[in-house]
Short mmCIF file of C-alpha atoms and ligand atoms in Angstrom, two decimals:
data_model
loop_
_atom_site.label_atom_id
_atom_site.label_comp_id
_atom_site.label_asym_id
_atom_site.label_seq_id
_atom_site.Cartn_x
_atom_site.Cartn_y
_atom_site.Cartn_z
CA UNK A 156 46.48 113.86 124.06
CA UNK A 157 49.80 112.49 124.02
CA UNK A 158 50.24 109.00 125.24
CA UNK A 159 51.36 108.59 129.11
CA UNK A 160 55.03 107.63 129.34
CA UNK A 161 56.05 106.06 132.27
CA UNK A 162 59.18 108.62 132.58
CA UNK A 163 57.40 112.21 134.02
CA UNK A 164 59.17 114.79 131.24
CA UNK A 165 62.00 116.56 132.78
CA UNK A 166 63.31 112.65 133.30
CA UNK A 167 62.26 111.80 130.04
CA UNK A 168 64.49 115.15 128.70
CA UNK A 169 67.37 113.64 130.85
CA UNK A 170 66.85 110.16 129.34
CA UNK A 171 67.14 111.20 126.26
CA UNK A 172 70.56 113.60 126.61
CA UNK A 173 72.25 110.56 128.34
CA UNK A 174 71.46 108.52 125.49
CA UNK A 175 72.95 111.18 123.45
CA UNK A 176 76.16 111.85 125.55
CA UNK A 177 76.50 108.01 125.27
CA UNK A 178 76.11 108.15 121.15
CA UNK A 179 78.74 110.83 120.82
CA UNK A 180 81.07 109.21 123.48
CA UNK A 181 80.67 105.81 121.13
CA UNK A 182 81.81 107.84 118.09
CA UNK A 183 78.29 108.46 116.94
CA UNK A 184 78.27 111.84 116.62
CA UNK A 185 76.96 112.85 113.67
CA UNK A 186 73.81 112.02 111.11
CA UNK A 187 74.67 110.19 108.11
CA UNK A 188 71.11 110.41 106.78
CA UNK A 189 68.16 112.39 106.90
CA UNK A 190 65.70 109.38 108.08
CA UNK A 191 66.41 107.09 111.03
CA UNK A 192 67.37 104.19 110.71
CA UNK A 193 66.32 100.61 112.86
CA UNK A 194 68.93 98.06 112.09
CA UNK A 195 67.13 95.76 114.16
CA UNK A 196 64.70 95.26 111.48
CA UNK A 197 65.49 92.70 109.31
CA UNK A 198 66.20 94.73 105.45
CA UNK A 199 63.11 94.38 103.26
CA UNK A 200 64.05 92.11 100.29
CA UNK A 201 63.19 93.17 96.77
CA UNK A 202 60.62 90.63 94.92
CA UNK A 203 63.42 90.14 91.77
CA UNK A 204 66.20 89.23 94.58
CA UNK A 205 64.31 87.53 96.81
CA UNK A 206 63.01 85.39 93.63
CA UNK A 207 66.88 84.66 93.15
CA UNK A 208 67.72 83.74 96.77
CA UNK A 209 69.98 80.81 97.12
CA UNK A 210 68.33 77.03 97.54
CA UNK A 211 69.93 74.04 98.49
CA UNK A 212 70.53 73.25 95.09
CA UNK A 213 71.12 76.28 93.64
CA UNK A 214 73.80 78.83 94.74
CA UNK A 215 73.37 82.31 94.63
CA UNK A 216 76.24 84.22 92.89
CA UNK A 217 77.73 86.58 95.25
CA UNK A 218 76.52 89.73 94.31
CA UNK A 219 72.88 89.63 94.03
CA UNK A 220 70.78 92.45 95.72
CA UNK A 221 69.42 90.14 98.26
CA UNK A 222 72.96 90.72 99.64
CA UNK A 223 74.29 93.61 101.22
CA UNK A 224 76.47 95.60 98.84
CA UNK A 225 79.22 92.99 97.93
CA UNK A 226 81.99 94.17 99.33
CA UNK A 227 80.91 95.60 102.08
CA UNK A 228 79.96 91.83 103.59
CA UNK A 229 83.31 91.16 102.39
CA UNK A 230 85.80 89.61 105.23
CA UNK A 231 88.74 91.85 106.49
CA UNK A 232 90.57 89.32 104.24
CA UNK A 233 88.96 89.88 101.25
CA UNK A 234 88.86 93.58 100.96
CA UNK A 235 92.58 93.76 101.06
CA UNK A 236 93.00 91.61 98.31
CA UNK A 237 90.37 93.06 95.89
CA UNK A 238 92.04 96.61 96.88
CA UNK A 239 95.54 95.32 95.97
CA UNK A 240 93.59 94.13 92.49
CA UNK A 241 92.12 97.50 91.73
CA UNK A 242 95.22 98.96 92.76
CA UNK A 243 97.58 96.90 90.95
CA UNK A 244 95.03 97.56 87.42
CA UNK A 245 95.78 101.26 87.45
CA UNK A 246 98.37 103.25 85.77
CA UNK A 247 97.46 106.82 86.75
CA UNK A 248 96.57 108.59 89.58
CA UNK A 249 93.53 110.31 88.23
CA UNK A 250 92.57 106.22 88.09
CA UNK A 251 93.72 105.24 91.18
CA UNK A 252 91.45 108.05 93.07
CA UNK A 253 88.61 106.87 90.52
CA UNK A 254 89.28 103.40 92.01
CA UNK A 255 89.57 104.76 95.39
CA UNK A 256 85.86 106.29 94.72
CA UNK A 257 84.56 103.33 93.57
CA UNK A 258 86.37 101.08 96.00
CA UNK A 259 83.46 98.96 98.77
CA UNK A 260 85.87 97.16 100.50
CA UNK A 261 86.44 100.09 103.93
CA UNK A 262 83.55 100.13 106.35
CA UNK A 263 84.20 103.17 106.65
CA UNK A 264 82.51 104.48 103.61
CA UNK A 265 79.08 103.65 104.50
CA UNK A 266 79.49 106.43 107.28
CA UNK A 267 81.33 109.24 105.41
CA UNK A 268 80.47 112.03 103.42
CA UNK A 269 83.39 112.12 101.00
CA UNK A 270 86.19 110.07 99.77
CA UNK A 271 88.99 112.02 100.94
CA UNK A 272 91.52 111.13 98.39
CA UNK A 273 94.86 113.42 98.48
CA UNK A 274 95.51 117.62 97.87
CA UNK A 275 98.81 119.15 97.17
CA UNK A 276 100.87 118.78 93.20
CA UNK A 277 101.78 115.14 92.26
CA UNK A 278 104.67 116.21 91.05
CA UNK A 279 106.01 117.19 94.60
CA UNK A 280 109.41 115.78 95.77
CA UNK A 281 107.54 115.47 99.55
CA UNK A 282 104.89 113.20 100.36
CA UNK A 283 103.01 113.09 103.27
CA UNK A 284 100.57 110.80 104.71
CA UNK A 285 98.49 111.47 107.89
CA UNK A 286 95.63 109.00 109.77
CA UNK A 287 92.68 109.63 108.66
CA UNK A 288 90.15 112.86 107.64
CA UNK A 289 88.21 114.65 110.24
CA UNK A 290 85.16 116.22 110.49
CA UNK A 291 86.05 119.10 108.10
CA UNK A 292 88.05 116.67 106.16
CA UNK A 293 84.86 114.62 105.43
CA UNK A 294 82.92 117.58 105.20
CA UNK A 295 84.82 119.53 102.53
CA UNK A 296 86.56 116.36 100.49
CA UNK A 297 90.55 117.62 100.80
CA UNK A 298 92.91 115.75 103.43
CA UNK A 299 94.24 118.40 106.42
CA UNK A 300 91.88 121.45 106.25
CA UNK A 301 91.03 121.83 109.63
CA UNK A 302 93.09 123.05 112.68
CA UNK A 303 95.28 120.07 112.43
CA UNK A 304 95.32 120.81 108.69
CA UNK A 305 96.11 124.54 109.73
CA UNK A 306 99.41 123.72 112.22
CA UNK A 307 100.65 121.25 109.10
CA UNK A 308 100.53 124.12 106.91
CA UNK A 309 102.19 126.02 109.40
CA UNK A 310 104.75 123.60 109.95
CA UNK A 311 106.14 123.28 106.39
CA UNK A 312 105.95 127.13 105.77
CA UNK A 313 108.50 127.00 108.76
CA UNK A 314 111.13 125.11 106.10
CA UNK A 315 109.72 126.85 103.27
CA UNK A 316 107.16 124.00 102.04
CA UNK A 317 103.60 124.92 101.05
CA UNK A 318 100.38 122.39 99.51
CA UNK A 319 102.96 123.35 96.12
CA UNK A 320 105.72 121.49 97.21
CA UNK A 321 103.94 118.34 99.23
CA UNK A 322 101.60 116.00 98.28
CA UNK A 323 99.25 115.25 101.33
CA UNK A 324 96.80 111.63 101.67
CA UNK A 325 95.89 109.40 104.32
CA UNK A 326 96.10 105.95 105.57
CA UNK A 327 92.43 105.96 105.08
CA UNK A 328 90.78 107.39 102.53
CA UNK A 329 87.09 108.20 104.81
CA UNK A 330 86.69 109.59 108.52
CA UNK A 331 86.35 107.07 110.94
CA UNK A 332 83.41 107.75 113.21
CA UNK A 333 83.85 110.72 115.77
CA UNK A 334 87.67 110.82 114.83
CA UNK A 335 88.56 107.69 116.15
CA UNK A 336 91.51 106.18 115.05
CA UNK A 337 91.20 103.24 112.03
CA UNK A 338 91.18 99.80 112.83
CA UNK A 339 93.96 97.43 111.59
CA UNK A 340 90.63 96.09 108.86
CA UNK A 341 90.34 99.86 107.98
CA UNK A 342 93.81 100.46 107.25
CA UNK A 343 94.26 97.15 105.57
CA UNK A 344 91.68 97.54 103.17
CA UNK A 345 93.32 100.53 102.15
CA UNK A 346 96.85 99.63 102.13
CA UNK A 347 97.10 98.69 98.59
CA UNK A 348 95.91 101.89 97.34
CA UNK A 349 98.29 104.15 99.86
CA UNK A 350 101.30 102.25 98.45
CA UNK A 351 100.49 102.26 94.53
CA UNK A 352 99.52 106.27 95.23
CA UNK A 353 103.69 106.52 96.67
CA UNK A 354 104.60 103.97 93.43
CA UNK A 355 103.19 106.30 91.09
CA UNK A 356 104.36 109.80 92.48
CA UNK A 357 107.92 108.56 93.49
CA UNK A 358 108.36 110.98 96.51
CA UNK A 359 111.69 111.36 97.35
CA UNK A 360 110.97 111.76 101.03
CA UNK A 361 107.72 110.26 102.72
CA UNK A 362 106.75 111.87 105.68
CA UNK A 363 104.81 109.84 108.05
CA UNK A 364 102.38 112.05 110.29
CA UNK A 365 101.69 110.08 113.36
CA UNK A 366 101.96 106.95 114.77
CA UNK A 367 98.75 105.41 112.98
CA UNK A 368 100.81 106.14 109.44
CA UNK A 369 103.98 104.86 110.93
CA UNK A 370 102.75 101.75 112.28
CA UNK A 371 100.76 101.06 109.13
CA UNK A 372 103.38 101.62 106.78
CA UNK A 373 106.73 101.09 108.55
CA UNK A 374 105.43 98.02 110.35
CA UNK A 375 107.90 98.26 113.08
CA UNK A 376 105.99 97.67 116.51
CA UNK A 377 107.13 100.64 117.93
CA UNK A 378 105.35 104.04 118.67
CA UNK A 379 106.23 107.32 116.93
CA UNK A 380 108.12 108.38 119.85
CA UNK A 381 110.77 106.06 119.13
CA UNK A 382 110.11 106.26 115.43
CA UNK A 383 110.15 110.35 114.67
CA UNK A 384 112.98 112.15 113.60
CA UNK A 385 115.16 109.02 112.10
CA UNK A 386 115.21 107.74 108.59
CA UNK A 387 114.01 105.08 106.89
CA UNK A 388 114.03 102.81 103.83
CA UNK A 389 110.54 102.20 102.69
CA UNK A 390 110.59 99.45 100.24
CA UNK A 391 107.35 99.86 98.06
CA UNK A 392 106.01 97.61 95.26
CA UNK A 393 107.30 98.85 91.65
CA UNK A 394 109.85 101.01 93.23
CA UNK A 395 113.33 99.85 92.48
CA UNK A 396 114.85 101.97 95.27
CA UNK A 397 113.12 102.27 98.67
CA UNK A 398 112.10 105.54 99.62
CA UNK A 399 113.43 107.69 102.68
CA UNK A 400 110.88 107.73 105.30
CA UNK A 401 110.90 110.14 108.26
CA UNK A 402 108.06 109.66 110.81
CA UNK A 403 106.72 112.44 112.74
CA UNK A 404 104.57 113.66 115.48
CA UNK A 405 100.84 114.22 113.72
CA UNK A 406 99.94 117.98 114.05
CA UNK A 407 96.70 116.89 116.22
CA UNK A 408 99.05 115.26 119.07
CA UNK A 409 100.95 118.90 118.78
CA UNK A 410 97.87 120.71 119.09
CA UNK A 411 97.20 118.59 122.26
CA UNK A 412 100.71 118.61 123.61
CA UNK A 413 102.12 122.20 122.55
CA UNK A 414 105.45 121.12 124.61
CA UNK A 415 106.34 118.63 121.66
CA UNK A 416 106.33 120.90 119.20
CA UNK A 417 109.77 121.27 120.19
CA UNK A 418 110.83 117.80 118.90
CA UNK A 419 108.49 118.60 115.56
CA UNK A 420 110.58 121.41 114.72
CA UNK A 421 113.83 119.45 114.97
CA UNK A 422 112.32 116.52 112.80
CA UNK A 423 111.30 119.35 110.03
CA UNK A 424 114.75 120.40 110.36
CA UNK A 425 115.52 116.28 109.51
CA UNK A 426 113.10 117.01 106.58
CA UNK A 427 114.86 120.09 105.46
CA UNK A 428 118.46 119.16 105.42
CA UNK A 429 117.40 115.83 103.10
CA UNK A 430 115.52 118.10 101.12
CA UNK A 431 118.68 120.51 100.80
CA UNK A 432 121.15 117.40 99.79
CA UNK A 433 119.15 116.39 97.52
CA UNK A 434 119.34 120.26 95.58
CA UNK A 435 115.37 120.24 96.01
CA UNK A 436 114.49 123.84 96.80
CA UNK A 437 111.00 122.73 97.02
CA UNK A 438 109.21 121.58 94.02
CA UNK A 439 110.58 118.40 91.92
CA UNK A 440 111.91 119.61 88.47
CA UNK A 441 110.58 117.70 85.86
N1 LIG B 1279 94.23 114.28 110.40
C1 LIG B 1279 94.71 113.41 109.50
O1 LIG B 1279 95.45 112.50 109.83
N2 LIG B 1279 94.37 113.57 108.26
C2 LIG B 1279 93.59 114.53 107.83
O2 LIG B 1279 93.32 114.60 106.65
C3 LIG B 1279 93.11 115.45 108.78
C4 LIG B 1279 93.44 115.30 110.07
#
């Protein structure tokens, strides 16, 4: 016999799909692992680390496994700065998304999937840089492959760009929780990365999807309606010319707000004539 409850069952049912509804409405929709979890336990210490465990007189260095993984426990100030490290160490970009990959400093990677790193050719005159990955994002390990993914796609085949001509990343590099937008921590801890990624491929136009990517790379304290459709000069570290920068409406708000679309299609047009000044039918020549 199972034991009594003091909930009859029908309420017990309900109980249990409120406390549900209230996960997914917290951003908790999805399982990251295939046993649960209680965090209210305090972790289980292995004998070797707990051996090593700081005393008074002697300190601990900071990565021993008694500790959570190192940079995860690291402050929103320190993740920044080992990211801009890392960042600043790498020459390539096959090494920068290795150092992405390795990279503990974003929360956000204990809940994801994948690292969602960029898609799209390097060698692209366009760059573009969105929020954040989605569900399918995290899923499938490529930036903008679902719906919103889908309208982008549509967007630049409008002005005759394809995934050819563009290089696509994110602000953050792993979904946030139930597609809720990064925190300022998030994006800083990514920051470095984002920037040496536009050093090394020398776009010469940045697109900005969104108001997330504007405010996090054009610091400007204003929201992408004021910001879309005008140009910018992005100054970025170990560039000796800043880069034009148009912000945009991100294709999710379009999907949401069809009646916009009308001012996307005149800040592609933005995005076309630069790209027709400049003699670039699509692709850079090398
Ligand atoms: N939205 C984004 O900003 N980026 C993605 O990769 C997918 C959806």
């Amino acid at each position: 016999m199972s034991p009594a409850h003091p909930l009859p069952k029908p309420q017990l049912q309900d109980a249990a799909l409120d406390l549900l509804r209230w996960y997914i409405e917290m951003g908790a929709d999805e399982a990251v692992g295939t046993e649960p979890v209680n965090r209210l336990v305090p972790p289980r210490i292995p004998e070797a680390a707990a051996a090593a465990r700081p005393t008074a007189r002697t300190p601990a260095p900071r990565s021993i496994a008694a500790s959570p993984p190192a940079a995860l426990s690291e402050s929103a100030g320190e993740a920044p700065q080992s990211a801009r490290r890392l960042a600043a160490g790498v020459e390539t970009l096959d090494a920068l998304a290795a150092a992405v990959a390795a990279f503990e400093g974003c929360a956000l990677k204990r809940t994801a999937t994948n690292t969602v790193f960029a898609d799209g050719n390097p060698k692209a005159a366009v760059m573009i840089i969105g929020e954040g990955p989605g569900a399918d994002e995290d899923r499938i390990g490529r930036p903008f492959v679902g719906r919103a993914g889908q309208l982008l796609d549509r967007m630049l085949a409008a002005i005759g760009l394809d995934r050819n001509s563009v290089l696509i990343t994110n602000v953050v590099y792993w979904r946030p929780p139930g597609n809720r937008t990064p925190t300022a921590a998030e994006i800083a801890s990514c920051l470095p990365f984002v920037l040496r990624h536009i050093t090394l491929v020398r776009p010469q136009a940045l697109v900005l999807c969104g108001g997330t990517a504007a405010g996090a790379l054009l610091a400007r304290g204003q929201g992408i309606t004021r910001l879309r459709g005008r140009w910018f000069d992005l100054g970025v570290p170990g560039l000796d010319q800043p880069v034009p920068t148009l912000p945009m409406f991100h294709p999710s708000f379009l999907l949401r707000t069809p009646e916009r679309k009308r001012e996307a299609w005149h800040d592609l047009l933005v995005l076309r004539a630069r790209l027709d000044e400049l003699g670039l039918n699509n692709r850079k020549q090398e």
